[in-house]
mmCIF file of C-alpha atoms and ligand atoms in Angstrom:
data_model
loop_
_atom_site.group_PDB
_atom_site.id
_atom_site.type_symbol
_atom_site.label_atom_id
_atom_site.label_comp_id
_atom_site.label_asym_id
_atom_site.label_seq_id
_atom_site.Cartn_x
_atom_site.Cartn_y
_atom_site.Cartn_z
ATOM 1 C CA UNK A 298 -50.334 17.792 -132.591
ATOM 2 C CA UNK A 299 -48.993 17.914 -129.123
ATOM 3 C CA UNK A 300 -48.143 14.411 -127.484
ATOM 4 C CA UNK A 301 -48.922 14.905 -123.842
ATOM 5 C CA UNK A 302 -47.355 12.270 -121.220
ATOM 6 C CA UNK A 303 -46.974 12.049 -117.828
ATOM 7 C CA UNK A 304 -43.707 13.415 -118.584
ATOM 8 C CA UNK A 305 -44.443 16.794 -120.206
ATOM 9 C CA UNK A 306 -47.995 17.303 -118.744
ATOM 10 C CA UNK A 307 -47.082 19.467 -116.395
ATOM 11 C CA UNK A 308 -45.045 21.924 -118.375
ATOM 12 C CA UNK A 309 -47.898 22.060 -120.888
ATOM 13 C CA UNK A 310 -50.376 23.360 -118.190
ATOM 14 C CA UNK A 311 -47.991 25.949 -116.722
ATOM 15 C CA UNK A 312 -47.561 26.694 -120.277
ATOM 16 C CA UNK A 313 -51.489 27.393 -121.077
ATOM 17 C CA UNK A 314 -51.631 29.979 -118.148
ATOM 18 C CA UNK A 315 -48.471 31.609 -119.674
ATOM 19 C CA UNK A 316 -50.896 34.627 -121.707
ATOM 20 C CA UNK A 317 -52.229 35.614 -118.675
ATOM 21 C CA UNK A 318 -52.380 39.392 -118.017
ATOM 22 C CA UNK A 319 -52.435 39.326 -114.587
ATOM 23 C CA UNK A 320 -48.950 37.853 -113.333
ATOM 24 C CA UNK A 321 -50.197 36.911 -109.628
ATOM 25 C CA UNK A 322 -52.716 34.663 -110.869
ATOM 26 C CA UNK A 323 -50.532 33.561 -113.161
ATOM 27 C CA UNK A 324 -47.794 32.432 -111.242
ATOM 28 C CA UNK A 325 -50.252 31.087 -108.877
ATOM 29 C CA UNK A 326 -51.892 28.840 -111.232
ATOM 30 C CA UNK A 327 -48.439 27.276 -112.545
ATOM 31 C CA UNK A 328 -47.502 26.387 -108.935
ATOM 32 C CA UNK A 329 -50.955 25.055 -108.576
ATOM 33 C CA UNK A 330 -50.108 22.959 -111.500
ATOM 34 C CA UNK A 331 -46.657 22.066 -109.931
ATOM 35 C CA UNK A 332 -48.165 20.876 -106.688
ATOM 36 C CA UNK A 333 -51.245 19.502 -107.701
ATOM 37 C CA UNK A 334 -49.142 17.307 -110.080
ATOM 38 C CA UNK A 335 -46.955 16.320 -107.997
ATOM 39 C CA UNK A 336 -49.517 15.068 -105.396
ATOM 40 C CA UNK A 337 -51.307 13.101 -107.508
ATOM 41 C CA UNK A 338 -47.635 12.067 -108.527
ATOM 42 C CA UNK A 339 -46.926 10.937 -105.248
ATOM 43 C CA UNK A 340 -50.282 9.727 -104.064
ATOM 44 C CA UNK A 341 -51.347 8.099 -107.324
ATOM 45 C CA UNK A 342 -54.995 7.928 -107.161
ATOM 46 C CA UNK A 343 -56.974 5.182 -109.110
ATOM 47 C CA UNK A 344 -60.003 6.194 -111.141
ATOM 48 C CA UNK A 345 -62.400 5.051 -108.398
ATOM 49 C CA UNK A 346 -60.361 7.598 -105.946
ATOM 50 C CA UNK A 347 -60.297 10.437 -108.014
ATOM 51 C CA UNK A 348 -64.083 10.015 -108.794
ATOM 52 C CA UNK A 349 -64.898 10.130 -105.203
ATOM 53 C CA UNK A 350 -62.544 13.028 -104.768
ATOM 54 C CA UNK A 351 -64.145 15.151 -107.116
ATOM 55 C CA UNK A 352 -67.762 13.717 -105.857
ATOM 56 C CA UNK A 353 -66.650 15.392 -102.556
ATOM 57 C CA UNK A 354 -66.296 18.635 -104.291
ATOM 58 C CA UNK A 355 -69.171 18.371 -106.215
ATOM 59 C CA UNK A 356 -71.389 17.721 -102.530
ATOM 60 C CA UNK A 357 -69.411 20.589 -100.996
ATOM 61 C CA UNK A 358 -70.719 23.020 -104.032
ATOM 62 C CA UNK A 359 -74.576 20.948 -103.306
ATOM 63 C CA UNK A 360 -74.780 22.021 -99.710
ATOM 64 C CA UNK A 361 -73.321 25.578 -99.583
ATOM 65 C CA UNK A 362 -75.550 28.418 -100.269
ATOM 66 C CA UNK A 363 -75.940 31.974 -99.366
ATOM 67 C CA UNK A 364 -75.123 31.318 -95.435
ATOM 68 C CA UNK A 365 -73.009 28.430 -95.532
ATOM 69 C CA UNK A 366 -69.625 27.727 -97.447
ATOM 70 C CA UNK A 367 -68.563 24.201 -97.478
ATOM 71 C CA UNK A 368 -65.362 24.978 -99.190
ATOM 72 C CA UNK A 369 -64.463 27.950 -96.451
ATOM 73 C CA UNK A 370 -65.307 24.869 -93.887
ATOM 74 C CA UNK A 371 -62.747 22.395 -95.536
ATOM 75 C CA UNK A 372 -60.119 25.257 -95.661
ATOM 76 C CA UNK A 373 -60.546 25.120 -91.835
ATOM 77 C CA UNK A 374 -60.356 22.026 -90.804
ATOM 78 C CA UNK A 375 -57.139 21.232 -93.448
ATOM 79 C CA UNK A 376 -55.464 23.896 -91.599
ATOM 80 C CA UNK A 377 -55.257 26.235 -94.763
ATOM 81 C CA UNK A 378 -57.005 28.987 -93.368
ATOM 82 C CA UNK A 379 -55.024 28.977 -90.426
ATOM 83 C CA UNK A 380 -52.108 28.452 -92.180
ATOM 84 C CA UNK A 381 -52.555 31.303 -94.050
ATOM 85 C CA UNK A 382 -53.607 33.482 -91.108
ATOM 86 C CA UNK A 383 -50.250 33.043 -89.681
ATOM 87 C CA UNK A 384 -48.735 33.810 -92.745
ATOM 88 C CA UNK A 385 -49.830 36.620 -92.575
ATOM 89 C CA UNK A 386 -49.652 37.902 -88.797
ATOM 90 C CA UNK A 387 -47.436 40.592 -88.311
ATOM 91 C CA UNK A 388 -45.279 39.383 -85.418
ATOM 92 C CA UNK A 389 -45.523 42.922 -83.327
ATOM 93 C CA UNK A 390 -49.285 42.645 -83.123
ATOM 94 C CA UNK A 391 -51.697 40.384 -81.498
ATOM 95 C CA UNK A 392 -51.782 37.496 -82.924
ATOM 96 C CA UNK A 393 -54.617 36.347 -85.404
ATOM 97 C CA UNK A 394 -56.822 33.460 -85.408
ATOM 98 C CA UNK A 395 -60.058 31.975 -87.540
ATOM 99 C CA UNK A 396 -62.607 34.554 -88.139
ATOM 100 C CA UNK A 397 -65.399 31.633 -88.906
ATOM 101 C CA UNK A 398 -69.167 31.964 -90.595
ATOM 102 C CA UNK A 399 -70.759 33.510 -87.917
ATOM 103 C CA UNK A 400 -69.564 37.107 -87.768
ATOM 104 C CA UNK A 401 -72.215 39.604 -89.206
ATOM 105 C CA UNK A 402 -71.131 43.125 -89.510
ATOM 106 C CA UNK A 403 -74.504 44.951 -87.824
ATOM 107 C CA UNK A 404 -73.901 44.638 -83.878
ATOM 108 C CA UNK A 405 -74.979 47.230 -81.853
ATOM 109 C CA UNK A 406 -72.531 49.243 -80.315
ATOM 110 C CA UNK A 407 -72.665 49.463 -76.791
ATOM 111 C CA UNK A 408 -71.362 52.273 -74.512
ATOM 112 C CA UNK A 409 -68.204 51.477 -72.152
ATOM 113 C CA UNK A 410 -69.161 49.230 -69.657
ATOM 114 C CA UNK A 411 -72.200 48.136 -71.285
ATOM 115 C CA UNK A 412 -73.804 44.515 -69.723
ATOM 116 C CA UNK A 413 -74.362 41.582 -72.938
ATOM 117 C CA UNK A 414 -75.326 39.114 -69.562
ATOM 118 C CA UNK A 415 -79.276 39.983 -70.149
ATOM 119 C CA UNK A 416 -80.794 36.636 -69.520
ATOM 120 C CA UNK A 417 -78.082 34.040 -70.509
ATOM 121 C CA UNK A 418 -76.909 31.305 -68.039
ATOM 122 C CA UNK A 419 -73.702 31.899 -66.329
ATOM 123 C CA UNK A 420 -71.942 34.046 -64.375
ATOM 124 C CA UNK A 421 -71.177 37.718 -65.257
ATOM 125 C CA UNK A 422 -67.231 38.085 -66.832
ATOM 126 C CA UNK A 423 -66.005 41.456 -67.069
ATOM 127 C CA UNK A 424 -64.060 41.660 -70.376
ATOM 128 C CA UNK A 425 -61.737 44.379 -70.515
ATOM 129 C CA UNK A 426 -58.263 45.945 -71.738
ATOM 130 C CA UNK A 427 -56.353 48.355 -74.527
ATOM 131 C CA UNK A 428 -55.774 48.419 -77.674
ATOM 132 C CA UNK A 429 -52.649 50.224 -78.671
ATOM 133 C CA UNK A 430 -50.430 50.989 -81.257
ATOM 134 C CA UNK A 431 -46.864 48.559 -81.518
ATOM 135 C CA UNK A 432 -45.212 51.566 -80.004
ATOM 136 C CA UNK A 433 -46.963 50.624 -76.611
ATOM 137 C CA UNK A 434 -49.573 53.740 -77.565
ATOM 138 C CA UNK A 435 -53.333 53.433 -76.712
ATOM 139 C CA UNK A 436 -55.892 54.146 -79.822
ATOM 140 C CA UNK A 437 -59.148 55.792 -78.230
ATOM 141 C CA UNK A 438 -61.729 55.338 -80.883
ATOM 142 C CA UNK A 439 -60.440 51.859 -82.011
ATOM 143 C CA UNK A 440 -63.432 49.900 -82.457
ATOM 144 C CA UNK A 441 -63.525 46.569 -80.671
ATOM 145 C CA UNK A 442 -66.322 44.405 -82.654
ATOM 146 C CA UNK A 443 -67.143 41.129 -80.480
ATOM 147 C CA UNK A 444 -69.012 37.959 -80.921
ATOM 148 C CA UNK A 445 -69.521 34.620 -78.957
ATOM 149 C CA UNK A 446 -71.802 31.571 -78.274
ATOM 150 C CA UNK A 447 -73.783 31.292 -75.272
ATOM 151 C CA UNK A 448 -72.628 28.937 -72.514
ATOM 152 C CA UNK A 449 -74.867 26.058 -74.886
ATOM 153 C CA UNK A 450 -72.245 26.752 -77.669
ATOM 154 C CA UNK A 451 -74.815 28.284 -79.864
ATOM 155 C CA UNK A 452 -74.642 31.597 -81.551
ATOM 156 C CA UNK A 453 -77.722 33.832 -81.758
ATOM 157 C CA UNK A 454 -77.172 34.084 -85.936
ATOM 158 C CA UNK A 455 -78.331 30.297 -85.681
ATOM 159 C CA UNK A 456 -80.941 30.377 -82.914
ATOM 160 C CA UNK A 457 -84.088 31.569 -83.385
ATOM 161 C CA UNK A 458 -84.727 31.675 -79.586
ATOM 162 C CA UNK A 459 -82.158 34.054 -78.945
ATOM 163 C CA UNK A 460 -82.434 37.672 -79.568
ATOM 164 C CA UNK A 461 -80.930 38.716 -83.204
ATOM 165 C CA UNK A 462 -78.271 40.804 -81.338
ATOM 166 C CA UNK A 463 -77.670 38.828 -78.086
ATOM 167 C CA UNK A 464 -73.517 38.203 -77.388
ATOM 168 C CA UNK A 465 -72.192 40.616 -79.584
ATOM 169 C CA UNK A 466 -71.526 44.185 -80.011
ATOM 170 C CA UNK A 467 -68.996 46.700 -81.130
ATOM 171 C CA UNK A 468 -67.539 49.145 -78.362
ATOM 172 C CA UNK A 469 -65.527 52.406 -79.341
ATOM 173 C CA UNK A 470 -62.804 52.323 -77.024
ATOM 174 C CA UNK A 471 -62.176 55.293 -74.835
ATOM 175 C CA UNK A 472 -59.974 58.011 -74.362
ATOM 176 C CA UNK A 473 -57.464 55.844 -72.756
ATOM 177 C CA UNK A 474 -58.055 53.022 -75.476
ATOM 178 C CA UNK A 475 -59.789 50.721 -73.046
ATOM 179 C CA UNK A 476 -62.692 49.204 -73.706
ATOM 180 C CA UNK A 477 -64.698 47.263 -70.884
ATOM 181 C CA UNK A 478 -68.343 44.937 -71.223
ATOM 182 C CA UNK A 479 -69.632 42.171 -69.039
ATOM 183 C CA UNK A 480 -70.519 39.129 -70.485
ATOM 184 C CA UNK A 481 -70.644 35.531 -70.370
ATOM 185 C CA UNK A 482 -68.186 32.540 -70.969
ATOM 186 C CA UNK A 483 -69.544 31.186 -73.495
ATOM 187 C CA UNK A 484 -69.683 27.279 -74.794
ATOM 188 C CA UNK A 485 -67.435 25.441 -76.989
ATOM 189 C CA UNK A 486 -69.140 23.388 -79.934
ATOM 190 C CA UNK A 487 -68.768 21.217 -82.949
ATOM 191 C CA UNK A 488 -68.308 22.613 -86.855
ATOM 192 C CA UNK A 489 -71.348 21.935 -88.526
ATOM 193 C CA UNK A 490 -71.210 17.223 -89.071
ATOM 194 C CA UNK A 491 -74.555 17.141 -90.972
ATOM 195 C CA UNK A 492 -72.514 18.212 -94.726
ATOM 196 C CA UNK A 493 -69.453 16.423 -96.252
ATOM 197 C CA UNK A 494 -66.902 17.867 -94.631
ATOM 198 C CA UNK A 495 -68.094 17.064 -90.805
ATOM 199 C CA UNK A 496 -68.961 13.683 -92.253
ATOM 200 C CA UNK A 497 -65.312 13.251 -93.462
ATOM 201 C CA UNK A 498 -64.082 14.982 -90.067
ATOM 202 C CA UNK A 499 -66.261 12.012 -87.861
ATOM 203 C CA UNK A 500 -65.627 9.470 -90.451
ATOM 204 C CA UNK A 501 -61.648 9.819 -89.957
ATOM 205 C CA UNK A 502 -62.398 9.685 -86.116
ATOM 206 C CA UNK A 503 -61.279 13.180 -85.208
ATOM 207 C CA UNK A 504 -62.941 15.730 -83.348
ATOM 208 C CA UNK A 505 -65.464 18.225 -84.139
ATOM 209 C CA UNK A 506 -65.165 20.180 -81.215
ATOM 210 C CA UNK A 507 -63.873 24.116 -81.265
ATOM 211 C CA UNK A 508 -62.733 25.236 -77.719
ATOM 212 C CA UNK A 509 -64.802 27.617 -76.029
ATOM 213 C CA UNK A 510 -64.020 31.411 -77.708
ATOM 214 C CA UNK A 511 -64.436 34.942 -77.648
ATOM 215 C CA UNK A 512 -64.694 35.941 -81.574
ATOM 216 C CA UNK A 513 -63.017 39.620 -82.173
ATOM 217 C CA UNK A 514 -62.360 41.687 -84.718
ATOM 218 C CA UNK A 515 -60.280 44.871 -83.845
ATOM 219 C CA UNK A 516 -59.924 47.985 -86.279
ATOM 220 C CA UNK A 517 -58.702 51.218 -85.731
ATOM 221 C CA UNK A 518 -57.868 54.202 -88.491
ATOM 222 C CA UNK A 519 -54.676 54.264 -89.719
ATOM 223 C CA UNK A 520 -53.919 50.448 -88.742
ATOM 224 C CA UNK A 521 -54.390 47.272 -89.622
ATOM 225 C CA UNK A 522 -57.198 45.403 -88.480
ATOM 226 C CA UNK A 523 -56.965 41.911 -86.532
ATOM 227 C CA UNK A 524 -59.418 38.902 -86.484
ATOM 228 C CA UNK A 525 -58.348 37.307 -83.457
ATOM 229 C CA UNK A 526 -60.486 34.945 -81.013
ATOM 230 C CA UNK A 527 -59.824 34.193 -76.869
ATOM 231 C CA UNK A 528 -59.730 30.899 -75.271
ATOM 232 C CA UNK A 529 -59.658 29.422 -71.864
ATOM 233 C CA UNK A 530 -57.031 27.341 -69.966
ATOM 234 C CA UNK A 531 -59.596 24.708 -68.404
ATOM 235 C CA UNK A 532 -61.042 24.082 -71.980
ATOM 236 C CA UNK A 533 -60.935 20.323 -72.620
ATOM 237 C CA UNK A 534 -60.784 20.651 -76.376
ATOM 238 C CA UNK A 535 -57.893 23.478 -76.248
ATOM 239 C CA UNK A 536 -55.375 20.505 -77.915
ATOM 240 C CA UNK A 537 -58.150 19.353 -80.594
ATOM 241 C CA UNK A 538 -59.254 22.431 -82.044
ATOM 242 C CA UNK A 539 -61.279 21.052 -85.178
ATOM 243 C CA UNK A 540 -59.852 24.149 -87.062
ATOM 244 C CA UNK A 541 -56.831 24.619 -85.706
ATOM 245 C CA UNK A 542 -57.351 28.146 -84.247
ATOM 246 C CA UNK A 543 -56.024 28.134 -80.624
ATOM 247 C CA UNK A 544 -52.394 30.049 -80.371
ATOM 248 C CA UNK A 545 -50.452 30.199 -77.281
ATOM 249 C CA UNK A 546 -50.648 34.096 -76.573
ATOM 250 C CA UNK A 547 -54.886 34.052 -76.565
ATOM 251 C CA UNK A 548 -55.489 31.766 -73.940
ATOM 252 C CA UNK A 549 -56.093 33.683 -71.096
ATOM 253 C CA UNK A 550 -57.179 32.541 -67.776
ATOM 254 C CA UNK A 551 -60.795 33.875 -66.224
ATOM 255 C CA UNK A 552 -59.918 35.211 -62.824
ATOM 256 C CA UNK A 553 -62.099 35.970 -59.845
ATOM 257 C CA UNK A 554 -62.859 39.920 -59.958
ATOM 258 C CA UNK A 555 -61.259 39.601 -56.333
ATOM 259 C CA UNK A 556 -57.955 38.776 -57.253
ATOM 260 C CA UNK A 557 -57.618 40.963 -60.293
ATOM 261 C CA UNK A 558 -54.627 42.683 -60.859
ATOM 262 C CA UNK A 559 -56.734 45.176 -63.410
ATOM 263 C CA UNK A 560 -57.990 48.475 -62.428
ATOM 264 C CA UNK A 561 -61.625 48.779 -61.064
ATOM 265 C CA UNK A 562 -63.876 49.422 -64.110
ATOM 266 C CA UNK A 563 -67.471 50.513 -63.347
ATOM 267 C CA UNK A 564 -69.974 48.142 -65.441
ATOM 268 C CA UNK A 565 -73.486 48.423 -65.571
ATOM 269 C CA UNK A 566 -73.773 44.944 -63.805
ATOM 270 C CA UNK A 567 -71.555 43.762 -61.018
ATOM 271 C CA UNK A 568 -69.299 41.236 -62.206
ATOM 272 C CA UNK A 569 -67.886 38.161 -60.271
ATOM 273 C CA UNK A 570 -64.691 37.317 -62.784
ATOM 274 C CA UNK A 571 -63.174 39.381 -65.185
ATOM 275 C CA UNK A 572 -60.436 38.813 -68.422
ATOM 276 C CA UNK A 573 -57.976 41.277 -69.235
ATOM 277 C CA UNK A 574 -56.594 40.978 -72.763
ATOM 278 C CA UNK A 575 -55.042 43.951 -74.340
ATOM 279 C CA UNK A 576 -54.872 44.174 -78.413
ATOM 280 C CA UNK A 577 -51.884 45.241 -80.668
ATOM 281 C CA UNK A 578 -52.153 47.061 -83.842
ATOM 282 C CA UNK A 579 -50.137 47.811 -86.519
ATOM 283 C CA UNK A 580 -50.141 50.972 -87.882
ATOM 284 C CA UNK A 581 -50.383 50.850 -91.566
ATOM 285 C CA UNK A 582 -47.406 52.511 -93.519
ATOM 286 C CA UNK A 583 -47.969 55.954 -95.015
HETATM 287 C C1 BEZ B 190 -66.174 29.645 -85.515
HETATM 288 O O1 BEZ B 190 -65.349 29.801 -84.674
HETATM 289 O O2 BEZ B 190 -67.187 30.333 -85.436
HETATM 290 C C2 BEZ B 190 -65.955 28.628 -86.600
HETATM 291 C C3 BEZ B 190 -64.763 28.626 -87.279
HETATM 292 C C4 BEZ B 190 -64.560 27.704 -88.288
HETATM 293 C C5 BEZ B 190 -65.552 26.788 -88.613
HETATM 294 C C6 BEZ B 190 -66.743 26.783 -87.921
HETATM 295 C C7 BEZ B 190 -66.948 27.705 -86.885
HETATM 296 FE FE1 FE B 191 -66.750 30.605 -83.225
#
């Protein structure tokens, strides 16, 4: 017989992972056990609390299905997924930020200069720049995969009225690494309130709001890839990101194509602002 207490609890669960063959998960589970202890140590839940905690889970599990993850959703807006995002940013390259649920790996690609304005509302943004290598060298063929809202804050993944493809697309860079589309700004909107985790967000009184954003995800042979976003100065949610997303170095201003500072890049439609933002890869150690 083993006589567990509050005492030696938590050395005999650390000491129940200890056959494990795989030491990661094994060392991860015993600090789990460390932590987890110790917050229920420190917060000391009564049955009623714990109940409702687990409940939570247990409506989190209900609601997710093929398309939607609850759990990735709470990891969000607790600031774990960001948190371990810049964990695990290399400081020399751009900096990374949420990739979120709506990314979908089939966008067209689109040649250099290509127009994603079609039909949406708002005015035509040329989005341009380089990706290079942390030595300051471009990467032609790096493969610059994009996706956004329209300027409703809706993405075409959950919109039936928009065409399957519409605001996204992947662009192979060219010879001098640049890569160049015209677009719209698009709109920011709220995480998804209707499931337990919104309902908990609105309940506390905070915000569901993202800022406005440019979704990217930048690979190139030989590096490693980056899952980044781009936000705007005049966004009014830029301090109350619901997920915690917005960095410093990706908030980049929209300027009028007048006053750019960028080369002249010839786009299939004639923008009237433009965005420069250059990417930074790391190459990947041989
Ligand atoms: C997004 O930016 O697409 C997103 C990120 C986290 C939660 C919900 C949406
Ligand atoms: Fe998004």
């Amino acid at each position: 017989m083993r006589d567990i207490t509050t005492e030696n609890i938590t050395r005999a669960v650390q000491e129940s992972w200890a056959n494990a063959d795989d030491p990661r998960l094994k060392e991860v589970l015993q600090r789990l056990a460390h932590h987890l202890h110790a917050f229920i140590r420190d917060v000391r839940p009564s049955h009623d609390e714990w109940l409702a905690a687990v409940d939570f889970l247990w409506r989190c599990g209900q609601i997710s299905d093929d398309k939607r993850n609850e759990f990735a959703l709470l990891s969000d807006v607790m600031g774990a997924t960001s948190l371990v995002d810049l964990m695990n940013d290399t400081p020399e390259a751009t900096v990374g930020s949420v990739l979120g649920p709506f990314y979908t790996d089939d966008s067209p690609t689109v040649p250099f200069g290509a127009d994603l304005v079609g039909d949406n509302e708002g005015d035509a943004i040329l989005l341009t720049g380089v990706v290079r290598d942390t030595a300051g060298r471009p990467i032609p063929g790096a493969v610059v995969d994009m996706w956004q809202t329209n300027s409703k804050g809706v993405y075409a993944t959950q919109d039936p009225t928009q065409a399957d493809d519409n605001l996204r697309c992947k662009q192979l860079c060219d010879a001098e690494g640049r890569y160049a589309f015209t677009t719209v700004e698009p709109g920011p909107y709220t995480i998804p309130t209707d499931g337990p985790v919104g309902k908990l967000v609105t309940h506390m009184r905070r915000s569901p709001w993202r800022p406005a954003h440019y979704h990217f995800i930048v690979k190139a042979e030989g590096h490693q890839p980056i899952v980044t976003e781009i936000f705007f100065p005049h966004d009014p949610y830029l301090g109350s990101d619901a997920v915690f997303g917005v960095r410093a170095p990706l908030v980049r201003d929209i300027s009028p194509v007048a006053n750019s500072a960028g080369p002249p890049v010839a786009t299939q439609r004639r923008p009237l602002h433009r965005i420069d933002f250059d990417f930074t890869l790391m190459p990947v150690a041989s």
